[in-house]
Amino acid sequence: MKQFITSMIILSLAWMSLTGCTKKKDLEADTLNLALSANVKGLDPAQAGDLYSNTVIAQIYERLFSYHYLKRPLSLEPRLADGMPVASKDGLTHTFKIKKGIKFQDDAAFPNGKGRELVAQDFIYAWKRVADPNVNSEGWWIFDNRIVGLNAWRDGMKDGKVTYDTVVEGMKATDSHTIQIKLIKPYYQLYYVLAMNYTAPIAKEAVEKYGKEFLNHPVGTGPYMLKSWVRNNKLELVANPNWAGQTYPTEGEEGDKEAGLLEDAGKKLPLIKKIVLREITEDQPRWLNFMKGNLDVAAIPKDNFDSSVVAGELTDEMKAKKIELIITEDPDVTYTAFNMDDPVLGKNKKLRQAMALAYNGEEVIKKFYNNRAIKAHSPIPPGVDGYEKGFSNPYKKFDVSKAKKFIEDAGFPEGKGLPTFEFMAGSSSTSRQMAEYFKENLKTIGINLTITQNSWPQFTKKIRERKGQIWGIAWGADYPDAENFLQLFYSRNASPGANGSNYENPKFDALYEKAALLPPGEERTAIYQQMRDIIVEDSPWIFGAHRLGYAVKHGWLKNYKPHRIIDDKMKYYKIDKDLKAKLKAKL
Amino acid sequence: MWKYVVRRTLYMIPILFGVTLITFLLFNVAGGDPAAQMAGKNATAERIEEIRVLYGFNKPIHMQYLDFVRQIVTFDYGRSISSKQKISTMIFGESPELSPVLTSLSLTLPAFLLTLLITISIALVLTVKRGSKLDKSVMVICLALLSFSSLVYILVGQKWLGYELGIFEISGWDPSWTERWRYLTLPTIIFVILSLGSNILFYRTIFLEEIFQDYVRTAKSKGLGQKVILFKHVLRNAMIPIITLVVIQMPFLILGALLTEAFFGIPGLGGLIFQALNEADFPVIRAMTVLITIMYMVFQLITDVLYSVVDPKVTLK
């Protein structure tokens, strides 16, 4: 009998350890492994200013709106909002209903550790935090001078005259699940900004419990929760059992079905239970880990590009490993800016146009982007309302003889009489090389540059203090609306604002102000294009490129359709476990 | 001796203030604008001004320096202006396992001790066999090792040993004490190889200098064996330069190895200053400056004290 009991115990122990093992293995196979190319700073939505922190925040928190995962151009859809909002006729009052039954994730901040239901006040609280000068949110610009009474509340917070309980006229919860926003003037980007992480609802209890450490204790309503975080190393997210849920979209754009992106149509999300995000700042280890199958997807580093992509396609060796190439158009623009405050540069349109004509943009794309970019003819990138395919900028072609003619017309034949300009480059070697190439370009028409290299803080300081002359920089979209790019030329945004060129044109300003009052539609798009034409003619920038994202993914990662602006995307991804086991063994 | 230690410790105070003053002035003159940095890409003039007020960047420079001095005295460095994380946590961690200082040390300290052991042994052998074929070929190898950039060892080691042969992890980290060695093996080997060339040459020169001294001849004529001469006499007498080199390197061990840590994804202190400089993160730069200065001075003092221990001729006054 004793023997029997012992053997039973041994057997059951063996069984337990066996099942334990398979369970652990199962979970590992069902884990999404991704890399972030910079370290995550913190996970407070009010501080979601950098791409990498944002990437994590977007899986944990949700906003009123988000973008349809598959449709292009991007289309906004309700997420926490119950349907699209109702706007008053004058476009000034917007009423949002919130879905019922949404719960925060379980957290020690709540009574008994159980997440409570989301209410309208959680939004108001979060938005006030964005406005609170003591929170010092980078996202304040989304509400600045937009909402009735909010700027006054912000000023009141500085003097301690108001509190979070003080009601702001333009931002009210009319009942537990209704929010009313009153605008100072029409603001048609409002719904877009309500799809940004800055506006995610926050439970006051959590901020009160964790205080300044709230940035390390995210408490959201989203599909995932933070399980662990080793700073500067990795974050682990697991599925949130309280998540209200969502299903995989049943329609997409043309070609999505053929690409297998609709195979999970209608299925309950998230499709993956665990995510490991590794913070890998160097290219080589990121790339090697991908090639070994330790990461499901990776951007192709510049140094590995030629050995993996030939004539726009992956090499046969990569294809044999069932690795797939994914190309996306990033809604961004790179450009060379002139400081319009500069007495020589600012006053000579012909001189600026001459420099634009002398700039060999195609060669730059070949040399420095491995052809992973398209020529920019205007500040408005593809995928953004206002972009016109086929639009051609007359100064965006490499034409040295025309450039020479222009510089002569400007009164500086062969560059005579021109001072040597300072070109501000960043601190990287690529930045230096690009500057050197531009210098060579300008030399052909007799213009001389001296190049200075600057750390990023020095660089931005010089621009903000209007001390730069010419510099190279880029802008990425916050939302898919040309306004986000055209505001870079609005005179009221001049340095230290986002209009670093200090461009000023009353005609442009008038159109900008007019467009701001118009809802999306043909009329507004036409005005955007008029504004674009003014900019192209005045040439305060030399337009560089709209960059293309080149990523590779393993065949086992399914439902992968990236877009720079869609950030709450990991819930849609799926891992084909059997395929992964088969493919990974061969890597 | 204790009097000496106390006096030297007191000297540290003015030196610390001198160093911090210089750092402070340098960053106020040449650094970027932290307020503009924090305001982000859509900033306005008002917003930048608000941040100046919030963080006291609008105060006169001497008042800002006084704030800094207050931080030094109270050991409260506040939060990073870039990540808003607590600086003491960024340096010392929430727990020993997550401590960046201890993470750096778990890479650099074993690697350093290993290097010491290997290089001193090789240097002793070379001293005995000086002028032989072995001596000459090792010298050539050392010079060859020295002539590659450290990046080459990292890139090749990672690609070949980590990726192609799969002997080691390519990169990564596990904070648990029992698991971290898996990720430390390859970087440790590379750390050792990186220091091999220069250290062997250095110790060999030191030992060679000693071996021609009169006391060695005397010992030999007394009939002492090679081993006794080497270990009891030469090594003891070579201790002063060895201690100097070893102790001077200690602060750098704590600060971690920037490139190795970055490429292998080891979350130590290596990248902290680098990142702080890139982001005009004054509070972090200040805290690190104070930390480095103190460590440097403490280890200098330890060197001096050790001198008197190994060499009776040295007295501390």
PDB file of N, CA, C and O in Angstrom, chain A residues 430-454:
ATOM      1  N   THR A 430      25.729  60.311 -40.301  1.00  0.00           N
ATOM      2  CA  THR A 430      24.867  60.420 -41.487  1.00  0.00           C
ATOM      3  C   THR A 430      24.460  61.881 -41.696  1.00  0.00           C
ATOM      4  O   THR A 430      24.447  62.388 -42.815  1.00  0.00           O
ATOM      5  N   SER A 431      24.134  62.547 -40.598  1.00  0.00           N
ATOM      6  CA  SER A 431      23.736  63.934 -40.659  1.00  0.00           C
ATOM      7  C   SER A 431      24.867  64.787 -41.254  1.00  0.00           C
ATOM      8  O   SER A 431      24.642  65.666 -42.086  1.00  0.00           O
ATOM      9  N   ARG A 432      26.080  64.487 -40.837  1.00  0.00           N
ATOM     10  CA  ARG A 432      27.254  65.187 -41.357  1.00  0.00           C
ATOM     11  C   ARG A 432      27.409  64.929 -42.862  1.00  0.00           C
ATOM     12  O   ARG A 432      27.618  65.843 -43.650  1.00  0.00           O
ATOM     13  N   GLN A 433      27.286  63.648 -43.240  1.00  0.00           N
ATOM     14  CA  GLN A 433      27.443  63.294 -44.654  1.00  0.00           C
ATOM     15  C   GLN A 433      26.396  63.992 -45.514  1.00  0.00           C
ATOM     16  O   GLN A 433      26.701  64.477 -46.608  1.00  0.00           O
ATOM     17  N   MET A 434      25.171  64.051 -45.022  1.00  0.00           N
ATOM     18  CA  MET A 434      24.115  64.709 -45.793  1.00  0.00           C
ATOM     19  C   MET A 434      24.412  66.190 -45.939  1.00  0.00           C
ATOM     20  O   MET A 434      24.202  66.778 -47.004  1.00  0.00           O
ATOM     21  N   ALA A 435      24.931  66.788 -44.878  1.00  0.00           N
ATOM     22  CA  ALA A 435      25.273  68.201 -44.922  1.00  0.00           C
ATOM     23  C   ALA A 435      26.403  68.435 -45.930  1.00  0.00           C
ATOM     24  O   ALA A 435      26.362  69.383 -46.720  1.00  0.00           O
ATOM     25  N   GLU A 436      27.387  67.545 -45.916  1.00  0.00           N
ATOM     26  CA  GLU A 436      28.514  67.682 -46.851  1.00  0.00           C
ATOM     27  C   GLU A 436      28.018  67.603 -48.298  1.00  0.00           C
ATOM     28  O   GLU A 436      28.481  68.313 -49.174  1.00  0.00           O
ATOM     29  N   TYR A 437      27.053  66.713 -48.517  1.00  0.00           N
ATOM     30  CA  TYR A 437      26.537  66.541 -49.875  1.00  0.00           C
ATOM     31  C   TYR A 437      25.787  67.803 -50.323  1.00  0.00           C
ATOM     32  O   TYR A 437      25.943  68.266 -51.459  1.00  0.00           O
ATOM     33  N   PHE A 438      25.024  68.378 -49.429  1.00  0.00           N
ATOM     34  CA  PHE A 438      24.302  69.615 -49.732  1.00  0.00           C
ATOM     35  C   PHE A 438      25.308  70.742 -50.021  1.00  0.00           C
ATOM     36  O   PHE A 438      25.121  71.533 -50.941  1.00  0.00           O
ATOM     37  N   LYS A 439      26.374  70.759 -49.258  1.00  0.00           N
ATOM     38  CA  LYS A 439      27.426  71.756 -49.446  1.00  0.00           C
ATOM     39  C   LYS A 439      28.014  71.649 -50.861  1.00  0.00           C
ATOM     40  O   LYS A 439      28.181  72.644 -51.553  1.00  0.00           O
ATOM     41  N   GLU A 440      28.282  70.402 -51.275  1.00  0.00           N
ATOM     42  CA  GLU A 440      28.795  70.159 -52.636  1.00  0.00           C
ATOM     43  C   GLU A 440      27.804  70.669 -53.674  1.00  0.00           C
ATOM     44  O   GLU A 440      28.188  71.330 -54.634  1.00  0.00           O
ATOM     45  N   ASN A 441      26.526  70.346 -53.480  1.00  0.00           N
ATOM     46  CA  ASN A 441      25.456  70.786 -54.387  1.00  0.00           C
ATOM     47  C   ASN A 441      25.483  72.298 -54.564  1.00  0.00           C
ATOM     48  O   ASN A 441      25.439  72.806 -55.682  1.00  0.00           O
ATOM     49  N   LEU A 442      25.580  73.012 -53.451  1.00  0.00           N
ATOM     50  CA  LEU A 442      25.506  74.475 -53.514  1.00  0.00           C
ATOM     51  C   LEU A 442      26.769  75.084 -54.100  1.00  0.00           C
ATOM     52  O   LEU A 442      26.745  76.151 -54.690  1.00  0.00           O
ATOM     53  N   LYS A 443      27.873  74.378 -53.928  1.00  0.00           N
ATOM     54  CA  LYS A 443      29.136  74.877 -54.455  1.00  0.00           C
ATOM     55  C   LYS A 443      29.051  75.038 -55.976  1.00  0.00           C
ATOM     56  O   LYS A 443      29.642  75.954 -56.540  1.00  0.00           O
ATOM     57  N   THR A 444      28.290  74.146 -56.621  1.00  0.00           N
ATOM     58  CA  THR A 444      28.192  74.200 -58.086  1.00  0.00           C
ATOM     59  C   THR A 444      27.570  75.512 -58.565  1.00  0.00           C
ATOM     60  O   THR A 444      27.766  75.907 -59.702  1.00  0.00           O
ATOM     61  N   ILE A 445      26.826  76.196 -57.690  1.00  0.00           N
ATOM     62  CA  ILE A 445      26.275  77.486 -58.120  1.00  0.00           C
ATOM     63  C   ILE A 445      26.940  78.638 -57.362  1.00  0.00           C
ATOM     64  O   ILE A 445      26.451  79.762 -57.360  1.00  0.00           O
ATOM     65  N   GLY A 446      28.050  78.345 -56.712  1.00  0.00           N
ATOM     66  CA  GLY A 446      28.850  79.408 -56.101  1.00  0.00           C
ATOM     67  C   GLY A 446      28.440  79.803 -54.695  1.00  0.00           C
ATOM     68  O   GLY A 446      28.850  80.839 -54.193  1.00  0.00           O
ATOM     69  N   ILE A 447      27.626  78.967 -54.032  1.00  0.00           N
ATOM     70  CA  ILE A 447      27.236  79.287 -52.653  1.00  0.00           C
ATOM     71  C   ILE A 447      28.071  78.449 -51.690  1.00  0.00           C
ATOM     72  O   ILE A 447      28.245  77.240 -51.897  1.00  0.00           O
ATOM     73  N   ASN A 448      28.611  79.105 -50.683  1.00  0.00           N
ATOM     74  CA  ASN A 448      29.454  78.390 -49.721  1.00  0.00           C
ATOM     75  C   ASN A 448      28.739  78.181 -48.399  1.00  0.00           C
ATOM     76  O   ASN A 448      28.030  79.045 -47.911  1.00  0.00           O
ATOM     77  N   LEU A 449      28.973  76.988 -47.833  1.00  0.00           N
ATOM     78  CA  LEU A 449      28.399  76.643 -46.525  1.00  0.00           C
ATOM     79  C   LEU A 449      29.515  76.276 -45.574  1.00  0.00           C
ATOM     80  O   LEU A 449      30.506  75.687 -45.975  1.00  0.00           O
ATOM     81  N   THR A 450      29.330  76.621 -44.299  1.00  0.00           N
ATOM     82  CA  THR A 450      30.151  75.976 -43.274  1.00  0.00           C
ATOM     83  C   THR A 450      29.185  75.100 -42.488  1.00  0.00           C
ATOM     84  O   THR A 450      28.045  75.486 -42.251  1.00  0.00           O
ATOM     85  N   ILE A 451      29.674  73.928 -42.122  1.00  0.00           N
ATOM     86  CA  ILE A 451      28.786  72.984 -41.435  1.00  0.00           C
ATOM     87  C   ILE A 451      29.138  72.941 -39.956  1.00  0.00           C
ATOM     88  O   ILE A 451      30.304  72.844 -39.597  1.00  0.00           O
ATOM     89  N   THR A 452      28.125  73.066 -39.110  1.00  0.00           N
ATOM     90  CA  THR A 452      28.371  72.858 -37.683  1.00  0.00           C
ATOM     91  C   THR A 452      27.563  71.643 -37.259  1.00  0.00           C
ATOM     92  O   THR A 452      26.475  71.415 -37.759  1.00  0.00           O
ATOM     93  N   GLN A 453      28.130  70.883 -36.349  1.00  0.00           N
ATOM     94  CA  GLN A 453      27.386  69.735 -35.828  1.00  0.00           C
ATOM     95  C   GLN A 453      26.907  70.066 -34.430  1.00  0.00           C
ATOM     96  O   GLN A 453      27.627  70.682 -33.640  1.00  0.00           O
ATOM     97  N   ASN A 454      25.671  69.677 -34.159  1.00  0.00           N
ATOM     98  CA  ASN A 454      25.038  70.065 -32.898  1.00  0.00           C
ATOM     99  C   ASN A 454      24.361  68.876 -32.251  1.00  0.00           C
ATOM    100  O   ASN A 454      23.756  68.054 -32.941  1.00  0.00           O
TER     101      ASN A 454
END
